[in-house]
Each structure stands twice: as structure tokens, then as C-alpha cells.
PDB file of C-alpha atoms in Angstrom:
ATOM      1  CA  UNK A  28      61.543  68.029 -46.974  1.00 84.00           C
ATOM      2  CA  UNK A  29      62.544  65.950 -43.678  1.00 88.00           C
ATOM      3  CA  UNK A  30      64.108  62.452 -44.477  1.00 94.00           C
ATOM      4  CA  UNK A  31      66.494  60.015 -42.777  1.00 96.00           C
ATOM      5  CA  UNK A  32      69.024  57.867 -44.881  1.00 96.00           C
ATOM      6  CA  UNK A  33      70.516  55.207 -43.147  1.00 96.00           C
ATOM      7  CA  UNK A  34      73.266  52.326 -44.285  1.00 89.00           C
ATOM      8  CA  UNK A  35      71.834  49.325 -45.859  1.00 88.00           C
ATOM      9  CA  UNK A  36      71.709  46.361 -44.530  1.00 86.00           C
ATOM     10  CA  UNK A  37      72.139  43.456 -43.773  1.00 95.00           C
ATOM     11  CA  UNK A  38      75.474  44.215 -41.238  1.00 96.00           C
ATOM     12  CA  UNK A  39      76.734  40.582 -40.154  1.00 97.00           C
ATOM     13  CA  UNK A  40      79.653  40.906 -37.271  1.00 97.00           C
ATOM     14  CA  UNK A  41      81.406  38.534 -34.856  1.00 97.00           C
ATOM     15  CA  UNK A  42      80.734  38.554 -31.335  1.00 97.00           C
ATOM     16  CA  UNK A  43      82.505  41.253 -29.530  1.00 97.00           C
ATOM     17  CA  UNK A  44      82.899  43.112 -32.642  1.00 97.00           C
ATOM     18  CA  UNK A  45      83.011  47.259 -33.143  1.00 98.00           C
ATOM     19  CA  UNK A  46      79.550  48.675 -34.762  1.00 97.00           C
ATOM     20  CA  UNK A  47      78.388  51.306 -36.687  1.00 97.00           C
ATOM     21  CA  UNK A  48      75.655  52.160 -38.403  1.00 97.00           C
ATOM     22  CA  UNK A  49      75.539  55.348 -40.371  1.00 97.00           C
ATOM     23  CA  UNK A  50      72.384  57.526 -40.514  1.00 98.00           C
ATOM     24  CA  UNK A  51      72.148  61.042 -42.134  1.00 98.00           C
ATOM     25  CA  UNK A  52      69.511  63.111 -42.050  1.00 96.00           C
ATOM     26  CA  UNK A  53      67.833  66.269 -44.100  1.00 95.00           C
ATOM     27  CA  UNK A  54      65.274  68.313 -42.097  1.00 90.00           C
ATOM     28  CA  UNK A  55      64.733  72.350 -41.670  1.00 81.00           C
ATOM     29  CA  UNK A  56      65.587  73.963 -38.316  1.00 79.00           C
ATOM     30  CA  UNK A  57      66.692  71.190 -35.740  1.00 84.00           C
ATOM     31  CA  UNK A  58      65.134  68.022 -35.550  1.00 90.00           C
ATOM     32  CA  UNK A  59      65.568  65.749 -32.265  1.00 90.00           C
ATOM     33  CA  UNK A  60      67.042  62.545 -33.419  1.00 93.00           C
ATOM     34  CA  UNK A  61      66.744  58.721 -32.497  1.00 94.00           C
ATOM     35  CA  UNK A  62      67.337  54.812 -32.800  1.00 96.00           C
ATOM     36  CA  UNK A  63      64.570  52.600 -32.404  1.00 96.00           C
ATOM     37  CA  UNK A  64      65.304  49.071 -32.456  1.00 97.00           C
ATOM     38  CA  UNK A  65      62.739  45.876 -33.227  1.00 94.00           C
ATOM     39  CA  UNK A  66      63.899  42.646 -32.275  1.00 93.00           C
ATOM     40  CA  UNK A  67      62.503  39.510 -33.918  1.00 86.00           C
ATOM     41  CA  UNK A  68      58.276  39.054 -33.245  1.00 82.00           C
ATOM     42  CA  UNK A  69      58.780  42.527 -30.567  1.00 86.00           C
ATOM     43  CA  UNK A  70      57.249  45.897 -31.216  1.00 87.00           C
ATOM     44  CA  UNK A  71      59.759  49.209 -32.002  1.00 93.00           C
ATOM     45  CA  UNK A  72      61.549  50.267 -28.919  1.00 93.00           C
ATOM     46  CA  UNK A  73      63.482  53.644 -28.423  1.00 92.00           C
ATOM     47  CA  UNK A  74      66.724  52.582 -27.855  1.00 96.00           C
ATOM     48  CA  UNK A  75      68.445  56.289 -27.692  1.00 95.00           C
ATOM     49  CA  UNK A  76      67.746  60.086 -28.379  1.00 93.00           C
ATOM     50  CA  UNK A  77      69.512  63.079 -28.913  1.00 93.00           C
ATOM     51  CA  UNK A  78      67.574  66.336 -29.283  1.00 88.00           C
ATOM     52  CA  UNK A  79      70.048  68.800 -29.674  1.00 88.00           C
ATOM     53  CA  UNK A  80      73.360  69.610 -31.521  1.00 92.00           C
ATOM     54  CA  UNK A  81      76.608  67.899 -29.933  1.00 95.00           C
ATOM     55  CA  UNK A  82      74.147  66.048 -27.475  1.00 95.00           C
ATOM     56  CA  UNK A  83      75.327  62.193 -26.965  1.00 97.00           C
ATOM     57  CA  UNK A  84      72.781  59.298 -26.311  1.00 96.00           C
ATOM     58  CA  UNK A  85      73.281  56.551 -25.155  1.00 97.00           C
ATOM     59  CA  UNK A  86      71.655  53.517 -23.821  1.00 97.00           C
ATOM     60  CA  UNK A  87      73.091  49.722 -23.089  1.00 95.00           C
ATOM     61  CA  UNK A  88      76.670  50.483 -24.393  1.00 97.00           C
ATOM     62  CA  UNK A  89      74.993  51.812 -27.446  1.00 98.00           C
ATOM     63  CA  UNK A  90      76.298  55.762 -28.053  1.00 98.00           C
ATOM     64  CA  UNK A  91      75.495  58.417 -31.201  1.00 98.00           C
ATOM     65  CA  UNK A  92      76.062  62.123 -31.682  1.00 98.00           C
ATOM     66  CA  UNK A  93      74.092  64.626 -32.884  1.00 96.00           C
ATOM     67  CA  UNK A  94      76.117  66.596 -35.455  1.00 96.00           C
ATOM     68  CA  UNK A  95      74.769  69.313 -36.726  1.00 93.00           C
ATOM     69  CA  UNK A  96      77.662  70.210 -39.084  1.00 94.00           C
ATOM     70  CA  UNK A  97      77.428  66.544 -40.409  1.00 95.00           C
ATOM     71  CA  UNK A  98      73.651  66.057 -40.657  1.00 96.00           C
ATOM     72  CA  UNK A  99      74.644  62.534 -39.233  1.00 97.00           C
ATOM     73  CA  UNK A 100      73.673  60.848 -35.627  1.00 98.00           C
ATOM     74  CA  UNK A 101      75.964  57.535 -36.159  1.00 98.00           C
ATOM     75  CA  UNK A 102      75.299  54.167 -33.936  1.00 98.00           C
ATOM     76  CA  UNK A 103      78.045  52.781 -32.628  1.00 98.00           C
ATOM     77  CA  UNK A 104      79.006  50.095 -30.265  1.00 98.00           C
ATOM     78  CA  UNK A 105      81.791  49.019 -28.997  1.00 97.00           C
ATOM     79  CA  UNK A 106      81.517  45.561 -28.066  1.00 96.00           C
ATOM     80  CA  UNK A 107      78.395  43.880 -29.947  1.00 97.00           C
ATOM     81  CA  UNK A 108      76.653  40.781 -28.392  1.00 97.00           C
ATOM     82  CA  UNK A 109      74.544  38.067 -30.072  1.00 97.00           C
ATOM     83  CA  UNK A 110      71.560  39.546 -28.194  1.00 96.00           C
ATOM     84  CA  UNK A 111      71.923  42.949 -30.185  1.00 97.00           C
ATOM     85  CA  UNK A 112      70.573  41.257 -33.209  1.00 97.00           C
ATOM     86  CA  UNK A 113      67.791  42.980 -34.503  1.00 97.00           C
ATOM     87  CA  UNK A 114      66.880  45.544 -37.248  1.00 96.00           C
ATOM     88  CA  UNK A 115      67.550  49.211 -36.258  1.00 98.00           C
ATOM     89  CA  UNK A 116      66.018  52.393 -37.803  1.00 97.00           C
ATOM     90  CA  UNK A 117      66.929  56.044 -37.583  1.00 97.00           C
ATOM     91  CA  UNK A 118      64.798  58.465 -37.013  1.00 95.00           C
ATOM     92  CA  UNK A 119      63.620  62.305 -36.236  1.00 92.00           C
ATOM     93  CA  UNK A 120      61.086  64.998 -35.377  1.00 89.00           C
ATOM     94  CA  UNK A 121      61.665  67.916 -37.541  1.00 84.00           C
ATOM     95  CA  UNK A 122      61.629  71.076 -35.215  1.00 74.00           C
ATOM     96  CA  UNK A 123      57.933  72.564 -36.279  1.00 60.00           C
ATOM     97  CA  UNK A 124      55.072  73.753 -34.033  1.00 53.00           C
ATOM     98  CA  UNK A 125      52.584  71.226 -34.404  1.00 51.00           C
ATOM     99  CA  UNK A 126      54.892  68.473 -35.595  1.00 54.00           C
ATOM    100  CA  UNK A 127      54.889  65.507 -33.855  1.00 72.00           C
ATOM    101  CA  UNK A 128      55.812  62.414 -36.194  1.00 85.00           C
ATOM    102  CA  UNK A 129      58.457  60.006 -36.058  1.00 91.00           C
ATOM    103  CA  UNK A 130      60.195  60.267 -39.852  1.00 92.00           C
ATOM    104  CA  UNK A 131      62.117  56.731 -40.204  1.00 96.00           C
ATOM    105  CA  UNK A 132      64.735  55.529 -42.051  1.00 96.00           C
ATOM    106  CA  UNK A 133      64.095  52.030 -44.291  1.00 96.00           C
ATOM    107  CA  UNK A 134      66.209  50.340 -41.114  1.00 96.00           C
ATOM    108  CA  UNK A 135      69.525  48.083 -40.954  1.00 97.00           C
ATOM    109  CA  UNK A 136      69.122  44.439 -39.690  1.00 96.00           C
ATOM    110  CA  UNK A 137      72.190  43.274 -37.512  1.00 97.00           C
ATOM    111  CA  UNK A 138      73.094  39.608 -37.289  1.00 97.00           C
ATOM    112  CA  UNK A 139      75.336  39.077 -34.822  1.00 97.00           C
ATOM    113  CA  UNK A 140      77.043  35.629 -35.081  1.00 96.00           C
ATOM    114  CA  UNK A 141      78.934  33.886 -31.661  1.00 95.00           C
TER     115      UNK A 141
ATOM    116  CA  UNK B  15      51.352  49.059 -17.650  1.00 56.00           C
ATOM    117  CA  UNK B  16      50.074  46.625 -20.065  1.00 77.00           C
ATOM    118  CA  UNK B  17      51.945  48.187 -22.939  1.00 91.00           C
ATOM    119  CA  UNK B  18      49.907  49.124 -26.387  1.00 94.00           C
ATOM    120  CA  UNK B  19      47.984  46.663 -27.256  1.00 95.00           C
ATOM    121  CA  UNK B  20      46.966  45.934 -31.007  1.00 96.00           C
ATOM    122  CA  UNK B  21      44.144  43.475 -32.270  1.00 97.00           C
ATOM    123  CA  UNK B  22      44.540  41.360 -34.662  1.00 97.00           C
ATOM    124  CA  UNK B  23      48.001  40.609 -35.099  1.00 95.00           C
ATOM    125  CA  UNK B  24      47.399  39.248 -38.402  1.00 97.00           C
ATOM    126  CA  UNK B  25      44.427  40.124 -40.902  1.00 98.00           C
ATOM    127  CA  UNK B  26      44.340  38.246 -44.289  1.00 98.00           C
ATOM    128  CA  UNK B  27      41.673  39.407 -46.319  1.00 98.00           C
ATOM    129  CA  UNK B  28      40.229  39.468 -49.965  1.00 97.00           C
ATOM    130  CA  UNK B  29      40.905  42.480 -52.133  1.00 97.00           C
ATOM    131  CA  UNK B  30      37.838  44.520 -52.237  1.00 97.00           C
ATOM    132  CA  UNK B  31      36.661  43.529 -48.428  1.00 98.00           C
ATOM    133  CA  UNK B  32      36.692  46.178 -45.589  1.00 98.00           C
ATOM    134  CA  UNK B  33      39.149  45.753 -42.416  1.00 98.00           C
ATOM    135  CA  UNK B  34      38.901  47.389 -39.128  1.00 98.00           C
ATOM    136  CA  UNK B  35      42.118  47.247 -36.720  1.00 98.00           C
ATOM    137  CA  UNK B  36      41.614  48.163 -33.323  1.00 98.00           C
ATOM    138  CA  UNK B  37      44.917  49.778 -30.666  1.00 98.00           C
ATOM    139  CA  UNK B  38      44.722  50.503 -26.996  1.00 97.00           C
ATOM    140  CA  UNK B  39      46.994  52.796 -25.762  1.00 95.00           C
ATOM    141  CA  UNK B  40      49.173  52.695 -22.449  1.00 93.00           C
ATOM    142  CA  UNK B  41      46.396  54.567 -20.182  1.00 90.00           C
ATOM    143  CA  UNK B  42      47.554  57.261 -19.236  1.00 85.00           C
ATOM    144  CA  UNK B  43      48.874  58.539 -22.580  1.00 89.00           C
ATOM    145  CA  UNK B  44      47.357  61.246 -24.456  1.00 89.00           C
ATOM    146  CA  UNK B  45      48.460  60.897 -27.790  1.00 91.00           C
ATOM    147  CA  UNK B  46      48.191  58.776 -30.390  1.00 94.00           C
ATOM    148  CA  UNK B  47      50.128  57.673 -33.615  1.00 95.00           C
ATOM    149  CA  UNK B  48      48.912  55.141 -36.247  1.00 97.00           C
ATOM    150  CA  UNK B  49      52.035  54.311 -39.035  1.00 97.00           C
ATOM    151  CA  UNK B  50      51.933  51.634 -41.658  1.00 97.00           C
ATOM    152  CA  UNK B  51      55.590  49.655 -42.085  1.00 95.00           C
ATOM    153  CA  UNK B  52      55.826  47.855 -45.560  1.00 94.00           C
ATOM    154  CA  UNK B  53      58.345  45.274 -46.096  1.00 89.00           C
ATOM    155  CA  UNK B  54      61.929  46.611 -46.035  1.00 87.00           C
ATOM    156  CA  UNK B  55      60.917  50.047 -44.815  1.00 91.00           C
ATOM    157  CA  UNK B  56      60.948  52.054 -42.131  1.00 94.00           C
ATOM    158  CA  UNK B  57      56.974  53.155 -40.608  1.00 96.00           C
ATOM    159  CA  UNK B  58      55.197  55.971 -42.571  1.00 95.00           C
ATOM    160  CA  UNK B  59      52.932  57.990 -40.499  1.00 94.00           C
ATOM    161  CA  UNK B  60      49.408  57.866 -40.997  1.00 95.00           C
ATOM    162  CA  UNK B  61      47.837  60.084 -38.762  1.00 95.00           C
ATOM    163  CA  UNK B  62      47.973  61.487 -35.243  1.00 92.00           C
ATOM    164  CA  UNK B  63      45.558  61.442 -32.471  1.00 93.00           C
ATOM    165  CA  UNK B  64      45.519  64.150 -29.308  1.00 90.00           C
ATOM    166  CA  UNK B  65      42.805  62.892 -27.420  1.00 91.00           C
ATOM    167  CA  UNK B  66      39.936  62.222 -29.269  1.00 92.00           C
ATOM    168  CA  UNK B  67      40.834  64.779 -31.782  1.00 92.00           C
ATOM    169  CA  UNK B  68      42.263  63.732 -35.352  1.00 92.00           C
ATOM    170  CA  UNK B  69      45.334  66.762 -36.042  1.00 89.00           C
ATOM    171  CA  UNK B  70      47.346  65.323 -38.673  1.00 87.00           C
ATOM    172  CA  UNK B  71      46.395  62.680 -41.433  1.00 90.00           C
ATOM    173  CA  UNK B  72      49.309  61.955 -44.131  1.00 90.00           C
ATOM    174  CA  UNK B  73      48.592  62.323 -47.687  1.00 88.00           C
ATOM    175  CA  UNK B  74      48.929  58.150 -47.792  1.00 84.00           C
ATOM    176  CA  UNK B  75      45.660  58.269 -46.037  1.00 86.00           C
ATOM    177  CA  UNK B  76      43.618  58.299 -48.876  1.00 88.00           C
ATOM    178  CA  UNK B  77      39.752  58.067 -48.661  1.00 92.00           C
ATOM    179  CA  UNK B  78      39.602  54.721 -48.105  1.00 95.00           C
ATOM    180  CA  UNK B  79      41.183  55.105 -44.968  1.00 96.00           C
ATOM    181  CA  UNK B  80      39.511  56.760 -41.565  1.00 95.00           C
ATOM    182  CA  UNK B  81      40.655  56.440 -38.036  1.00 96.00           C
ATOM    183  CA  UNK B  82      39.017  57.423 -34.929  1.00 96.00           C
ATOM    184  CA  UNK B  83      39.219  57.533 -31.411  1.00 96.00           C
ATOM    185  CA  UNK B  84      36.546  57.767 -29.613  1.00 92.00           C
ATOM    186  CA  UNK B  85      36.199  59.778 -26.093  1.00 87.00           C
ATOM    187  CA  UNK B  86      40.449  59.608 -26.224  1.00 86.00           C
ATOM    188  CA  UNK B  87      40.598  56.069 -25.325  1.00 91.00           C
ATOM    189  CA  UNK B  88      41.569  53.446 -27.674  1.00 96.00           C
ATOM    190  CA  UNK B  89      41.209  53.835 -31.786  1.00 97.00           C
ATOM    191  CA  UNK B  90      40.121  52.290 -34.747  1.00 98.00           C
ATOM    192  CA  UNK B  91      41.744  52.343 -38.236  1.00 98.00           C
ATOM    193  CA  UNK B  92      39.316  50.974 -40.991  1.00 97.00           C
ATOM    194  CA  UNK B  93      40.735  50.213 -44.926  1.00 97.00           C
ATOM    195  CA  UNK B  94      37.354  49.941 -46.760  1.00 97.00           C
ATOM    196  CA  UNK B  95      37.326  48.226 -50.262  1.00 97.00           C
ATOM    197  CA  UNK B  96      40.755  47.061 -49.539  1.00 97.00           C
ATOM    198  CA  UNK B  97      43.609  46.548 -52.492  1.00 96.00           C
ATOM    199  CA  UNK B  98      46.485  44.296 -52.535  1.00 96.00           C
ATOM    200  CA  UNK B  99      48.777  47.347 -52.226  1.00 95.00           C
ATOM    201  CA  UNK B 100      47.104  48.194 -48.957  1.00 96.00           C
ATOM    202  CA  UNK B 101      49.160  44.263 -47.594  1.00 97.00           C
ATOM    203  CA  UNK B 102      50.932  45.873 -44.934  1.00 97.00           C
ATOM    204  CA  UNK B 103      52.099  46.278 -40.847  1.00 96.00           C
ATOM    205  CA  UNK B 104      50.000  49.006 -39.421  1.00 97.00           C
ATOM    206  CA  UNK B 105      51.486  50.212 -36.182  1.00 97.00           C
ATOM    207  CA  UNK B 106      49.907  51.831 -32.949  1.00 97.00           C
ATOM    208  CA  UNK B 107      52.478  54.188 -30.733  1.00 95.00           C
ATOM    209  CA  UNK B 108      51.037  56.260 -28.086  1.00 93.00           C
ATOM    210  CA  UNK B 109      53.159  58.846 -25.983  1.00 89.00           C
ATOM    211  CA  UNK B 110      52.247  60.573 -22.653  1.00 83.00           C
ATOM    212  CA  UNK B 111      51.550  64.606 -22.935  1.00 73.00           C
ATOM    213  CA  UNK B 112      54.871  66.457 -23.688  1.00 66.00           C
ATOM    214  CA  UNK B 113      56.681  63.489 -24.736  1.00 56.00           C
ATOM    215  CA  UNK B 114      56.671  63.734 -28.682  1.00 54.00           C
ATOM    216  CA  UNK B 115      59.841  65.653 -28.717  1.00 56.00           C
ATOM    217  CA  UNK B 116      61.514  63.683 -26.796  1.00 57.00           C
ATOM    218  CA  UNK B 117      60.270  60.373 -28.917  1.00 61.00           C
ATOM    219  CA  UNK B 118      59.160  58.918 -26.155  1.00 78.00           C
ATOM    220  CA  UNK B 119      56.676  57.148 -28.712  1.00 88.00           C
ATOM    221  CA  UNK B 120      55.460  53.575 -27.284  1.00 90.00           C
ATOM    222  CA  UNK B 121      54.774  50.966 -30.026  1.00 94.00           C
ATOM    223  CA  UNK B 122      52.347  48.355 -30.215  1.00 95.00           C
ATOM    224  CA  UNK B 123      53.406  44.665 -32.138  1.00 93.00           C
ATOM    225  CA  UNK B 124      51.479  45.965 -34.948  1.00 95.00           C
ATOM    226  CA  UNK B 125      49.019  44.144 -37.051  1.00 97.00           C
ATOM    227  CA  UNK B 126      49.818  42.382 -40.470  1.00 96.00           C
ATOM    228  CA  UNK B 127      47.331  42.390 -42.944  1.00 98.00           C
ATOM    229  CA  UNK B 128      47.583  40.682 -46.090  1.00 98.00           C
ATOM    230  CA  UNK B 129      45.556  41.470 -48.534  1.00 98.00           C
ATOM    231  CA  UNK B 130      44.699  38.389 -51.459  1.00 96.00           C
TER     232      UNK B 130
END
């Protein structure tokens, strides 16, 4: 089946800090791959997407890369801010006529301390 | 663009009552997504809207559950003889035609419901 494993959390960093957050997945064929992101009281938000092998998203200094010979699509960032707090969850669309949703992972909650 | 919109935030109800959770979509969007988010997890999809047509229901949609959207606008998601496993934050995303495999999956605030 199609499932998305992602590193517990919570992950509690310094400002300006290096992050990653490690997400694996398992799906047949090839899925298109994202991070959402909820901050506190807000609804999910796609923060970046990668739908094919060796693609890189990105989105406000946030990056991951789809790798196909990894099953993994990594978050990383180089330079965290307070702001970035939030909890962020993995997640794909298996590669299936007629498939169209989102498969999560339980989510990792960043605290980002100044 | 108003965003998706999702009424009530919050539902507390008595096990064994029905509930009835209403989402309005960003207008111009086609598709529609309900998923329920229990504590600690990630959303679960419920079922999936194309218009006013129902394609997909999950098998967690069990027969106490039923959704609808009538004439593709916005859609209703009624728990009837609600349980306390049923305490939950049911979601609302819609996307625009041709925008599923790219994600592009717009999320309401959700609504809590707590069930007593």
C-alpha cells in the first residue's frame, strides 16, 4: 500500500539553526510528493512539491528532493527562524488513474526558540 | 478569494446525537476533499467530490457517515448517531480542475468536534 513515515517529533532548534526533517515514503509507480505545513489556529498550507524523481522544491528557503532510489523527500533548511514554528507533515499522491488523495504522514511539530 | 470556508469550527456534542458540518469551497474550484485529522496524526481521507459527484469514499466512512454536495457548490458531511471515537478535526480542501497532482489542495481551518 501507499504510506508516508516521517521523523517524530517534537524537533526544538535555536534560531538560525540547520533543519531537517526526514520523510520516507512506500507507494507503487511514482507518487508526486509534498510538505504541508499548519501553523498554530491556521489551516494546512502547501509549503513545497516535487512530482518527479531528482525534482527539487522549494519554497521560503525551505528545499527537499525527490529520490527515487531513497524513497525519501527530506526537509531541510538552512537557516530556521522563530516564525517557522509549526507542525509539518509529509505527504503524496500515489501515481494511479483516478487517484487523487493526499496520503499524510502523522506530522513533526518544530519549536523554534530565539 | 475568500479561502475555504468551514462551519462550525467547533462542535461538542453527546454520543448518540447526529452532526452536520458544512465547507464552501474557493469558487472556482472543482473538486472537493473531506479528511478527518485525529490528535497526533496526519489527515485521513474521507471522500472526494468532482463536482457534485461523490468518486471515492474511504473505507473509514462507515454508514454512519454521508457527504454531499449539492449542484457542485459547497458540501455537507453528516455523522449520525455519533460515538466518542468519531471526536475528531474534519477538514475541507478543494483544488481547481487539474490541480490534484500537483497538490495544489486548499484547506479549510477545519472543524473540531468533540464528542461527550
Amino acid at each position: 500500500g501507499n504510506s508516508v513515515t516521517q521523523m517524530e517529533g517534537p524537533v526544538t532548534l535555536s534560531e538560525e539553526a540547520f533543519l531537517t526533517i526526514n520523510c520516507t515514503y512506500t507507494a507503487t509507480g511514482y507518487p508526486s510528493l509534498f510538505w504541508y505545513v499548519q501553523y498554530p489556529g491556521e489551516g494546512l498550507q502547501l509549503l513545497l512539491k516535487a512530482t518527479k524523481a531528482d525534482d527539487k522544491g522549494s519554497n521560503k528557503g525551505f528545499e527537499a528532493t525527490y529520490r527515487k532510489e531513497t524513497t525519501s523527500f527530506h526537509l531541510e533548511k538552512g537557516s530556521v527562524q522563530v516564525s517557522d514554528s509549526a507542525v509539518y507533515f509529509c505527504a503524496l499522491i500515489p501515481f494511479s488513474g483516478g487517484y487523487n488523495k493526499l496520503i499524510f504522514g502523522a506530522g513533526t511539530r518544530l519549536a523554534v526558540h530565539p | 478569494d475568500t479561502g475555504v470556508s468551514q462551519n462550525p469550527r467547533h462542535k461538542i456534542t453527546k454520543r448518540g446525537q447526529n452532526v452536520t458540518f458544512r465547507c464552501d469551497p474557493i469558487s472556482e474550484h472543482n473538486r472537493l476533499y473531506w479528511y478527518r485529522q485525529t490528535l497526533g496524526q496526519g489527515p485521513e481521507f474521507l471522500t472526494y467530490f468532482q463536482n457534485e459527484a461523490q468518486l471515492e469514499k474511504s473505507r473509514l466512512l462507515s454508514d454512519r457517515f454521508s457527504a454531499e454536495r449539492p449542484k457542485g457548490s459547497f458540501s455537507t458531511l453528516e455523522i449520525q448517531r455519533t460515538e466518542q471515537g468519531d471526536s475528531a478535526m474534519y477538514l475541507c480542501a478543494s483544488s481547481p480542475k487539474g490541480g490534484d497532482r500537483g497538490g495544489e489542495q486548499y484547506f479549510g481551518p477545519g472543524t473540531r468536534l468533540t464528542v461527550t
